[in-house]
Coordinates of C-alpha atoms in Angstrom, one line a residue:
Chain A
X12 CA 102.7 98.5 26.4
X13 CA 100.1 100.1 24.3
X14 CA 98.1 102.6 26.4
X15 CA 95.9 103.8 23.6
X16 CA 93.7 100.7 23.2
X17 CA 90.1 101.2 24.1
X18 CA 89.7 100.5 27.7
X19 CA 87.1 98.1 28.9
X20 CA 86.7 100.2 32.0
X21 CA 85.6 103.3 30.1
X22 CA 82.0 104.4 29.5
X23 CA 80.5 106.0 26.4
X24 CA 80.0 109.8 26.7
X25 CA 76.2 110.4 26.9
X26 CA 74.7 112.7 24.3
X27 CA 74.0 116.4 25.2
X28 CA 70.4 116.4 26.3
X29 CA 69.6 120.0 27.2
X30 CA 66.9 121.6 25.1
X31 CA 67.6 125.3 25.1
X32 CA 64.5 126.3 23.3
X33 CA 62.4 125.8 26.5
X34 CA 64.4 128.7 28.0
X35 CA 63.4 131.2 25.4
X36 CA 60.6 133.4 26.7
X37 CA 57.6 133.3 24.3
X38 CA 57.2 136.3 22.1
X39 CA 54.1 137.7 23.7
X40 CA 54.4 137.0 27.4
X41 CA 51.2 137.4 29.2
X42 CA 52.0 138.4 32.7
X43 CA 49.6 137.7 35.4
X44 CA 49.7 140.4 38.0
X45 CA 47.5 138.5 40.4
X46 CA 46.0 135.1 40.7
X47 CA 42.7 136.7 41.5
X48 CA 41.2 138.2 38.4
X49 CA 37.7 139.1 38.1
X50 CA 36.5 139.9 34.6
X51 CA 34.1 142.7 35.0
X52 CA 31.4 143.8 32.8
X53 CA 30.6 147.1 34.5
X54 CA 32.8 149.9 35.9
X55 CA 34.2 149.7 39.4
X56 CA 33.6 152.3 42.2
X57 CA 36.5 151.0 44.4
X58 CA 40.2 151.0 43.7
X59 CA 41.1 149.5 40.4
X60 CA 41.3 145.7 40.1
X61 CA 44.3 143.8 39.1
X62 CA 43.9 142.5 35.6
X63 CA 45.4 140.5 32.9
X64 CA 47.5 142.7 30.7
X65 CA 49.0 141.8 27.5
X66 CA 52.4 143.1 26.7
X67 CA 51.1 144.1 23.4
X68 CA 49.0 146.6 25.2
X69 CA 51.8 148.3 27.2
X70 CA 51.5 151.7 25.9
X71 CA 48.7 153.9 24.7
X72 CA 45.8 156.1 25.7
X73 CA 42.7 154.6 27.2
X74 CA 40.7 155.6 24.2
X75 CA 42.8 153.7 21.8
X76 CA 43.2 150.7 24.1
X77 CA 41.5 148.5 21.7
X78 CA 43.8 149.4 19.0
X79 CA 47.0 149.0 21.0
X80 CA 49.5 146.6 19.5
X81 CA 47.5 146.3 16.3
X82 CA 44.3 145.5 18.2
X83 CA 46.0 143.2 20.6
X84 CA 43.7 144.0 23.5
X85 CA 40.4 142.2 23.8
X86 CA 37.2 144.1 24.7
X87 CA 37.6 143.1 28.4
X88 CA 41.2 143.9 28.5
X89 CA 40.7 147.3 26.9
X90 CA 37.9 147.9 29.5
X91 CA 40.3 146.9 32.3
X92 CA 43.0 149.2 31.0
X93 CA 40.6 152.1 31.0
X94 CA 39.9 151.6 34.7
X95 CA 43.4 152.6 35.5
X96 CA 44.4 156.2 35.9
X97 CA 47.3 157.4 33.7
X98 CA 49.7 157.3 36.6
X99 CA 48.6 153.7 37.5
X100 CA 49.0 152.7 33.8
X101 CA 52.5 154.2 33.9
X102 CA 53.4 152.2 37.0
X103 CA 52.0 149.0 35.6
X104 CA 54.0 149.5 32.4
X105 CA 57.1 150.2 34.4
X106 CA 56.7 147.1 36.6
X107 CA 56.0 144.9 33.7
X108 CA 58.9 146.4 31.8
X109 CA 61.3 145.6 34.6
X110 CA 59.8 142.1 35.1
X111 CA 60.1 141.4 31.4
X112 CA 63.7 142.6 31.4
X113 CA 64.5 140.6 34.5
X114 CA 62.8 137.5 32.9
X115 CA 64.8 138.0 29.7
X116 CA 68.0 138.4 31.7
X117 CA 67.3 135.4 33.8
X118 CA 66.5 133.5 30.6
X119 CA 69.8 134.5 29.1
X120 CA 71.6 133.7 32.3
X121 CA 70.0 130.3 32.4
X122 CA 71.0 129.7 28.8
X123 CA 74.6 130.6 29.6
X124 CA 74.6 128.5 32.6
X125 CA 73.3 125.6 30.7
X126 CA 75.9 126.1 28.0
X127 CA 78.6 126.0 30.6
X128 CA 77.0 123.0 32.4
X129 CA 76.9 121.3 29.0
X130 CA 80.7 121.2 28.7
X131 CA 81.4 118.1 30.8
X132 CA 78.6 116.2 29.0
X133 CA 80.1 117.1 25.7
X134 CA 83.0 115.0 24.5
X135 CA 86.1 116.1 26.4
X136 CA 89.5 116.0 24.7
X137 CA 91.9 114.4 27.1
X138 CA 95.5 113.8 26.1
X139 CA 98.2 112.5 28.4
X140 CA 101.8 113.1 27.6
X141 CA 103.7 110.3 29.3
X142 CA 106.6 107.9 29.4
X143 CA 105.8 104.3 30.0
X144 CA 108.1 103.4 33.0
X145 CA 107.6 106.7 34.8
X146 CA 106.2 106.2 38.4
X147 CA 104.8 109.7 38.0
X148 CA 103.1 109.2 34.6
X149 CA 101.5 106.0 35.9
X150 CA 99.7 108.0 38.6
X151 CA 97.9 110.0 36.0
X152 CA 97.0 106.9 34.0
X153 CA 95.5 105.2 37.1
X154 CA 93.5 108.3 38.1
X155 CA 92.0 108.6 34.6
X156 CA 91.1 104.9 34.6
X157 CA 89.6 105.0 38.1
X158 CA 87.3 107.7 36.8
X159 CA 86.6 105.9 33.5
X160 CA 87.8 108.9 31.5
X161 CA 88.6 108.2 27.8
X162 CA 92.0 109.6 27.0
X163 CA 94.6 109.6 24.3
X164 CA 98.0 108.4 25.6
X165 CA 101.0 109.9 23.8
X166 CA 104.4 108.4 24.5
X167 CA 107.2 110.9 24.8
X168 CA 110.9 110.3 24.0
X169 CA 112.5 112.0 26.9
X170 CA 115.7 112.5 25.0
X171 CA 113.9 114.3 22.2
X172 CA 110.9 116.0 23.7
X173 CA 108.0 116.8 21.5
X174 CA 107.2 120.4 20.6
X175 CA 103.8 119.8 22.3
X176 CA 105.5 118.9 25.6
X177 CA 107.8 121.9 25.5
X178 CA 104.8 124.1 24.7
X179 CA 102.5 122.6 27.4
X180 CA 105.1 122.4 30.2
X181 CA 107.7 125.1 29.3
X182 CA 108.7 125.5 33.0
X183 CA 109.8 122.0 33.7
X184 CA 109.5 120.2 30.4
X185 CA 108.5 117.0 32.2
X186 CA 105.9 114.4 31.9
X187 CA 103.1 113.7 32.8
X188 CA 101.2 116.5 31.3
X189 CA 97.4 116.2 31.1
X190 CA 96.0 118.3 28.3
X191 CA 92.3 118.8 28.9
X192 CA 90.5 120.6 26.1
X193 CA 93.7 122.2 25.1
X194 CA 94.7 123.3 28.6
X195 CA 97.7 121.7 30.3
X196 CA 98.0 120.5 33.9
X197 CA 101.5 119.5 35.1
X198 CA 103.0 117.7 38.1
X199 CA 101.6 114.2 38.7
X200 CA 99.7 114.6 42.0
X201 CA 98.4 117.9 40.8
X202 CA 97.1 116.1 37.8
X203 CA 95.5 113.4 40.0
X204 CA 93.8 116.1 42.1
X205 CA 92.6 117.9 39.0
X206 CA 91.1 114.7 37.6
X207 CA 89.4 114.1 40.9
X208 CA 87.8 117.5 40.9
X209 CA 86.7 117.6 37.3
X210 CA 85.3 114.0 37.1
X211 CA 83.9 114.2 40.6
X212 CA 80.9 112.0 40.1
X213 CA 82.7 108.7 40.3
X214 CA 85.3 107.0 42.6
X215 CA 86.4 110.0 44.8
X216 CA 90.2 109.9 45.2
X217 CA 90.5 112.5 47.9
X218 CA 88.4 112.4 51.1
X219 CA 85.8 115.1 51.5
X220 CA 86.7 116.0 55.1
X221 CA 89.2 118.9 55.3
X222 CA 91.3 117.2 58.0
X223 CA 91.5 113.9 56.1
X224 CA 92.4 115.9 52.9
X225 CA 95.2 117.7 54.8
X226 CA 96.5 114.3 56.0
X227 CA 96.4 112.9 52.5
X228 CA 98.4 115.9 51.1
X229 CA 100.9 115.6 53.9
X230 CA 101.7 112.0 53.2
X231 CA 102.0 112.6 49.4
X232 CA 104.5 115.3 50.2
X233 CA 106.4 112.9 52.4
X234 CA 106.3 110.2 49.7
X235 CA 107.6 112.6 47.0
X236 CA 110.5 113.7 49.2
X237 CA 111.5 111.0 51.7
X238 CA 110.7 108.0 49.4
X239 CA 111.6 109.6 46.1
X240 CA 115.1 110.8 46.9
X241 CA 116.5 107.5 48.2
X242 CA 114.6 105.5 45.5
X243 CA 116.2 107.5 42.8
X244 CA 119.7 106.7 44.2
X245 CA 118.9 103.0 44.5
X246 CA 118.3 102.9 40.8
X247 CA 121.2 105.0 39.8
X248 CA 124.1 104.5 42.2
X249 CA 126.2 101.8 43.8
X250 CA 128.5 101.2 46.7
X251 CA 128.2 103.3 49.8
X252 CA 125.9 105.9 48.3
X253 CA 123.5 103.1 47.3
X254 CA 123.7 101.4 50.8
X255 CA 122.8 104.6 52.5
X256 CA 119.9 105.2 50.1
X257 CA 118.6 101.7 50.8
X258 CA 118.6 102.4 54.5
X259 CA 116.7 105.7 54.1
X260 CA 114.3 104.1 51.7
X261 CA 113.3 101.4 54.1
X262 CA 113.1 103.9 56.9
X263 CA 110.6 106.0 54.9
X264 CA 108.6 102.9 53.9
X265 CA 108.4 101.8 57.6
X266 CA 107.0 105.2 58.5
X267 CA 104.4 104.8 55.8
X268 CA 103.7 101.3 57.0
X269 CA 102.9 102.6 60.5
X270 CA 100.6 105.2 59.0
X271 CA 98.9 102.5 57.0
X272 CA 98.3 100.4 60.1
X273 CA 95.9 97.6 59.5
X274 CA 93.9 99.4 56.8
X275 CA 93.7 97.7 53.4
X276 CA 94.6 101.0 51.7
X277 CA 96.0 104.3 52.9
X278 CA 92.5 105.6 51.9
X279 CA 91.0 103.2 54.4
X280 CA 88.6 100.8 52.7
X281 CA 89.0 102.7 49.4
X282 CA 91.9 103.1 47.1
X283 CA 92.7 106.8 47.2
X284 CA 95.1 109.7 46.7
X285 CA 98.0 108.3 48.8
X286 CA 97.6 104.8 47.3
X287 CA 97.8 106.2 43.8
X288 CA 101.0 108.1 44.7
X289 CA 102.6 105.0 46.2
X290 CA 101.6 102.7 43.3
X291 CA 104.2 104.5 41.1
X292 CA 106.8 103.2 43.6
X293 CA 105.1 99.8 44.1
X294 CA 105.5 99.1 40.4
X295 CA 109.2 99.8 40.8
X296 CA 109.6 97.6 43.9
X297 CA 111.0 94.6 42.0
X298 CA 113.4 96.8 40.0
X299 CA 114.6 98.5 43.2
X300 CA 115.2 95.2 45.0
X301 CA 117.1 93.8 42.0
X302 CA 119.2 97.0 41.6
X303 CA 120.0 97.2 45.3
X304 CA 120.0 93.5 46.0
X305 CA 117.6 93.6 48.9
X306 CA 114.1 92.5 49.8
X307 CA 111.4 94.9 50.8
X308 CA 108.8 92.4 52.0
X309 CA 110.6 91.1 55.2
X310 CA 111.1 94.8 56.2
X311 CA 107.6 96.0 55.5
X312 CA 105.1 93.1 55.2
X313 CA 101.9 95.0 55.7
X314 CA 102.9 97.7 53.2
X315 CA 103.7 94.9 50.7
X316 CA 100.3 93.4 51.2
X317 CA 98.7 96.7 50.5
X318 CA 101.0 97.1 47.5
X319 CA 99.9 93.8 46.1
X320 CA 96.2 94.7 46.6
X321 CA 96.8 98.0 44.7
X322 CA 98.7 96.3 41.9
X323 CA 95.7 94.0 41.3
X324 CA 93.2 96.8 40.7
X325 CA 91.8 97.0 37.2
X326 CA 92.9 100.6 36.7
X327 CA 96.4 99.7 37.9
X328 CA 96.7 96.5 35.9
X329 CA 95.8 98.5 32.8
X330 CA 98.3 101.2 33.6
X331 CA 101.5 99.6 34.8
X332 CA 104.1 97.9 32.6
X333 CA 105.2 94.4 33.4
X334 CA 107.7 94.3 36.3
X335 CA 110.2 92.5 34.1
X336 CA 110.1 95.3 31.6
X337 CA 110.8 97.9 34.3
X338 CA 113.7 95.8 35.7
X339 CA 115.1 95.6 32.1
X340 CA 114.8 99.3 31.8
X341 CA 116.4 100.0 35.1
X342 CA 119.5 97.9 34.2
X343 CA 119.7 99.6 30.8
X344 CA 119.8 103.0 32.5
X345 CA 122.4 101.8 35.1
X346 CA 124.6 100.7 32.2
X347 CA 124.2 104.1 30.5
X348 CA 125.2 105.8 33.8
X349 CA 128.2 103.4 34.1
X350 CA 126.8 102.0 37.3
Chain B
X7 CA 81.5 125.6 70.1
X8 CA 84.6 127.8 70.3
X9 CA 87.4 126.4 68.1
X10 CA 90.8 125.9 69.8
X11 CA 93.4 127.0 67.3
X12 CA 97.1 126.9 68.2
X13 CA 99.9 127.7 65.8
X14 CA 103.4 126.3 66.6
X15 CA 105.6 128.8 64.9
X16 CA 109.0 130.6 64.6
X17 CA 108.9 134.3 64.2
X18 CA 111.4 134.5 61.3
X19 CA 110.1 131.6 59.3
X20 CA 108.7 132.4 55.8
X21 CA 106.7 129.2 56.2
X22 CA 105.2 130.2 59.5
X23 CA 104.3 133.6 58.1
X24 CA 102.1 131.9 55.5
X25 CA 100.0 130.2 58.2
X26 CA 99.7 133.4 60.3
X27 CA 98.6 135.4 57.2
X28 CA 96.0 132.8 56.2
X29 CA 94.5 132.7 59.7
X30 CA 94.3 136.5 59.8
X31 CA 92.8 136.7 56.3
X32 CA 90.0 134.5 57.7
X33 CA 89.7 136.4 61.0
X34 CA 90.4 133.3 63.0
X35 CA 91.4 133.7 66.6
X36 CA 94.5 131.7 67.4
X37 CA 97.2 131.3 69.9
X38 CA 100.7 131.6 68.5
X39 CA 103.3 129.6 70.3
X40 CA 106.9 130.5 69.6
X41 CA 109.2 127.5 69.2
X42 CA 112.9 127.4 69.9
X43 CA 114.1 125.4 67.0
X44 CA 117.2 124.4 68.8
X45 CA 115.2 123.0 71.7
X46 CA 111.9 121.9 70.2
X47 CA 108.9 121.5 72.6
X48 CA 107.5 118.1 73.4
X49 CA 104.2 119.4 71.8
X50 CA 105.9 120.0 68.5
X51 CA 107.6 116.7 68.5
X52 CA 104.3 115.0 69.4
X53 CA 102.3 116.9 66.8
X54 CA 104.8 116.6 63.9
X55 CA 106.8 113.5 64.7
X56 CA 107.7 112.9 61.0
X57 CA 109.3 116.2 60.1
X58 CA 109.6 117.9 63.5
X59 CA 109.1 121.3 61.8
X60 CA 107.0 124.4 62.1
X61 CA 104.5 125.6 61.3
X62 CA 102.0 123.2 62.9
X63 CA 98.4 124.2 63.1
X64 CA 96.7 122.4 66.0
X65 CA 92.9 122.6 65.5
X66 CA 90.9 121.2 68.4
X67 CA 93.8 119.0 69.2
X68 CA 94.5 117.7 65.7
X69 CA 97.7 118.7 63.9
X70 CA 98.1 119.9 60.3
X71 CA 101.7 120.2 59.0
X72 CA 103.5 121.7 56.0
X73 CA 102.8 125.4 55.4
X74 CA 100.8 125.4 52.2
X75 CA 98.9 122.3 53.4
X76 CA 98.0 124.4 56.5
X77 CA 96.9 127.3 54.3
X78 CA 94.7 125.1 52.2
X79 CA 93.2 123.5 55.3
X80 CA 92.4 126.9 56.8
X81 CA 90.7 127.9 53.5
X82 CA 88.6 124.8 53.5
X83 CA 87.5 124.9 57.2
X84 CA 86.9 128.6 57.4
X85 CA 85.4 128.8 54.0
X86 CA 82.9 131.7 54.6
X87 CA 85.3 134.6 54.3
X88 CA 88.1 135.8 51.9
X89 CA 88.5 132.7 49.7
X90 CA 92.1 131.9 49.3
X91 CA 92.0 129.2 46.7
X92 CA 90.1 129.5 43.4
X93 CA 87.0 127.4 43.0
X94 CA 87.6 126.4 39.4
X95 CA 89.5 123.1 39.1
X96 CA 91.9 124.4 36.4
X97 CA 92.7 127.6 38.3
X98 CA 93.3 125.5 41.4
X99 CA 95.7 123.2 39.5
X100 CA 97.6 126.2 38.3
X101 CA 97.8 127.6 41.8
X102 CA 99.2 124.3 43.1
X103 CA 101.7 124.1 40.2
X104 CA 103.1 127.5 41.1
X105 CA 103.3 126.7 44.8
X106 CA 105.3 123.6 43.9
X107 CA 107.6 125.8 41.7
X108 CA 108.0 128.4 44.5
X109 CA 108.9 125.8 47.1
X110 CA 111.5 124.2 44.9
X111 CA 112.9 126.8 42.4
X112 CA 112.7 129.8 44.7
X113 CA 113.3 128.1 48.1
X114 CA 116.6 126.3 47.2
X115 CA 118.5 129.3 46.0
X116 CA 116.9 131.6 48.6
X117 CA 118.2 129.4 51.3
X118 CA 121.8 129.7 49.9
X119 CA 121.7 133.5 49.4
X120 CA 121.6 134.4 53.1
X121 CA 123.8 131.5 54.3
X122 CA 126.7 131.3 51.9
X123 CA 129.3 133.4 50.2
X124 CA 131.5 133.5 47.1
X125 CA 130.7 131.4 44.0
X126 CA 127.9 129.4 45.8
X127 CA 126.2 132.6 46.7
X128 CA 126.6 134.1 43.2
X129 CA 125.1 131.0 41.6
X130 CA 122.2 131.1 44.1
X131 CA 121.5 134.8 43.3
X132 CA 121.4 133.9 39.6
X133 CA 119.0 131.0 40.1
X134 CA 116.9 133.0 42.5
X135 CA 116.4 135.9 40.0
X136 CA 115.8 133.4 37.1
X137 CA 113.0 131.8 39.2
X138 CA 111.5 135.2 40.1
X139 CA 111.5 136.3 36.5
X140 CA 109.5 133.2 35.6
X141 CA 107.1 134.1 38.3
X142 CA 106.9 137.7 37.1
X143 CA 106.0 136.5 33.7
X144 CA 103.2 134.4 35.2
X145 CA 102.0 137.4 37.2
X146 CA 101.8 139.5 34.1
X147 CA 99.9 142.8 34.7
X148 CA 97.7 141.4 37.4
X149 CA 97.9 143.1 40.8
X150 CA 98.2 139.7 42.5
X151 CA 98.9 136.2 41.3
X152 CA 95.3 135.6 42.4
X153 CA 94.1 138.2 39.9
X154 CA 92.2 141.0 41.6
X155 CA 92.3 139.1 44.9
X156 CA 95.1 138.2 47.3
X157 CA 95.2 134.4 47.1
X158 CA 97.1 131.1 47.5
X159 CA 100.2 131.9 45.4
X160 CA 100.4 135.4 46.9
X161 CA 100.4 134.0 50.4
X162 CA 103.2 131.5 49.5
X163 CA 105.3 134.3 48.0
X164 CA 104.7 136.7 50.9
X165 CA 106.9 134.6 53.2
X166 CA 109.7 135.3 50.7
X167 CA 108.8 138.9 50.1
X168 CA 109.4 139.6 53.8
X169 CA 112.9 138.3 53.3
X170 CA 113.7 140.3 50.1
X171 CA 115.4 143.2 51.9
X172 CA 117.7 140.9 54.0
X173 CA 118.5 138.9 50.9
X174 CA 119.5 142.0 49.0
X175 CA 121.7 143.1 51.9
X176 CA 123.3 139.7 52.5
X177 CA 124.2 139.3 48.8
X178 CA 124.5 142.9 47.7
X179 CA 122.0 143.0 44.8
X180 CA 118.7 144.6 43.9
X181 CA 115.6 142.5 43.2
X182 CA 113.5 145.5 42.1
X183 CA 115.8 146.4 39.2
X184 CA 115.5 142.8 37.9
X185 CA 111.8 142.2 38.6
X186 CA 110.0 145.5 38.9
X187 CA 106.4 144.2 38.4
X188 CA 106.9 141.4 40.9
X189 CA 108.3 143.9 43.4
X190 CA 105.2 146.1 42.9
X191 CA 103.0 143.2 43.7
X192 CA 105.2 142.3 46.7
X193 CA 104.8 145.8 48.1
X194 CA 101.0 145.5 47.6
X195 CA 101.0 142.3 49.6
X196 CA 103.2 143.6 52.3
X197 CA 100.7 146.4 52.9
X198 CA 97.8 144.1 53.6
X199 CA 96.5 144.2 57.1
X200 CA 96.8 140.4 57.6
X201 CA 100.4 140.6 56.4
X202 CA 101.4 143.7 58.4
X203 CA 100.2 141.9 61.5
X204 CA 102.1 138.7 60.6
X205 CA 105.6 139.5 59.5
X206 CA 108.5 140.8 61.4
X207 CA 110.5 144.0 60.7
X208 CA 113.0 143.4 57.8
X209 CA 115.7 144.9 60.0
X210 CA 115.1 142.2 62.6
X211 CA 115.3 139.5 59.9
X212 CA 118.5 141.0 58.6
X213 CA 120.0 141.0 62.1
X214 CA 119.1 137.4 62.5
X215 CA 120.7 136.5 59.1
X216 CA 123.9 138.2 60.1
X217 CA 123.9 136.5 63.5
X218 CA 123.5 133.1 61.9
X219 CA 126.1 133.8 59.2
X220 CA 128.6 134.6 62.0
X221 CA 127.7 131.4 63.8
X222 CA 128.2 129.3 60.7
X223 CA 131.5 131.1 60.0
X224 CA 130.3 132.6 56.7

């Protein structure tokens, strides 16, 4: 199954549209100290008025006010400047200086913020190191497609792991590994949660309520212990060990079925975190039944109905291999393990 | 409205300690109810029917189970103070990755160190130290796994830090000589107020370990 074809579910990345030039303060900022400015033509007797003051006229003696900044002050401005005492001029200059620095700092901060905000709108490089029949890898594929994220799928040979895999997951050396702009995220449900947080604008996978989120995490932990351990034995053992595994597997599925209740998905009306976790096992249901010679549907009919619903979703259809291929793979592995 | 927060717990549990520490980091008032793990209360069985384990946080009557799940819930609900989890998605993914590592690669050998002898115990010691060294490399020269701040991964490890001394006595080895930087961070964590108020005396833990070893005929 070729995962790297362009996906009809993906959307084009919009162009960067932030104009940074609007954030650059103009070279000669005219700072208005007050909205109420009266241009005067004669000296005042009362306390000095607030006035327009050009930054070009920041410093200088009153007598040379007209010549400040290369003659930057107009006649009226020079006159206004002369109305202030030297101490008042000092204060004005200090206040304007601080305000200018603040404005420049805010301008720089805004520029930096925009450059950071710009990143998700720029083309992301998303690579998924994966293995086609993996129930864990498929979770990452589904999550990326749910979010419409364009990604490059790279198939790993698990008997000869690539240098990139060993470099990106040195601790476990396992797939899936999501490499997002060069940075690796490992462990399938960790990857799914990361995808949900980064591409948060579409199809939320986790609920927003803290209690519901805790419930979702609890059930995923249950799935990856109480379903995973017997499932693994069903595929890779026989005889009494396999019989015991089948029993534990069905027990775990029944617990999940009662949690599902009559909801279409574990996520309620929406396909979510727990459903994605289970879909990795749903795609292995047929192979499990054939390896273990049993039927899941009569034991867990409601769960099976939800499974079928999940397996029909676009993101899932485009991510899971055909069941026959998984069955074939399972039997090939069993033969290798002399089962 | 006053929150009702109950923690079903067991004094010696490294997992229970994590929940206690998180609640105290946030300054949340809670009622700690000690469970007898050999005679579990009806409330525990009702609130955690799937795993029947502690800790269980019962917040206004609703249960949250699994220790790091409880810690994350506490961080999200009482989000105003002492953030435990980073806000950046990549840092959060890293924190979750290391929690998963701790609760598999540290937990499994740790459990064998205090409860076995001979070759099984020797292998467990080796695996335990190997895992701690990987964590130490991740810690680097940061004071905490959370960087400058005590965070999610530190809380997870503190449950084990409290058991370091009993492990060393049970299996006759020294963790500090193998992992000095990790040990320095451990000491830093063990001195935090929320931790001091949440963990038992190492001598009491060692006494418990010896008692259980005797019972199991180890």
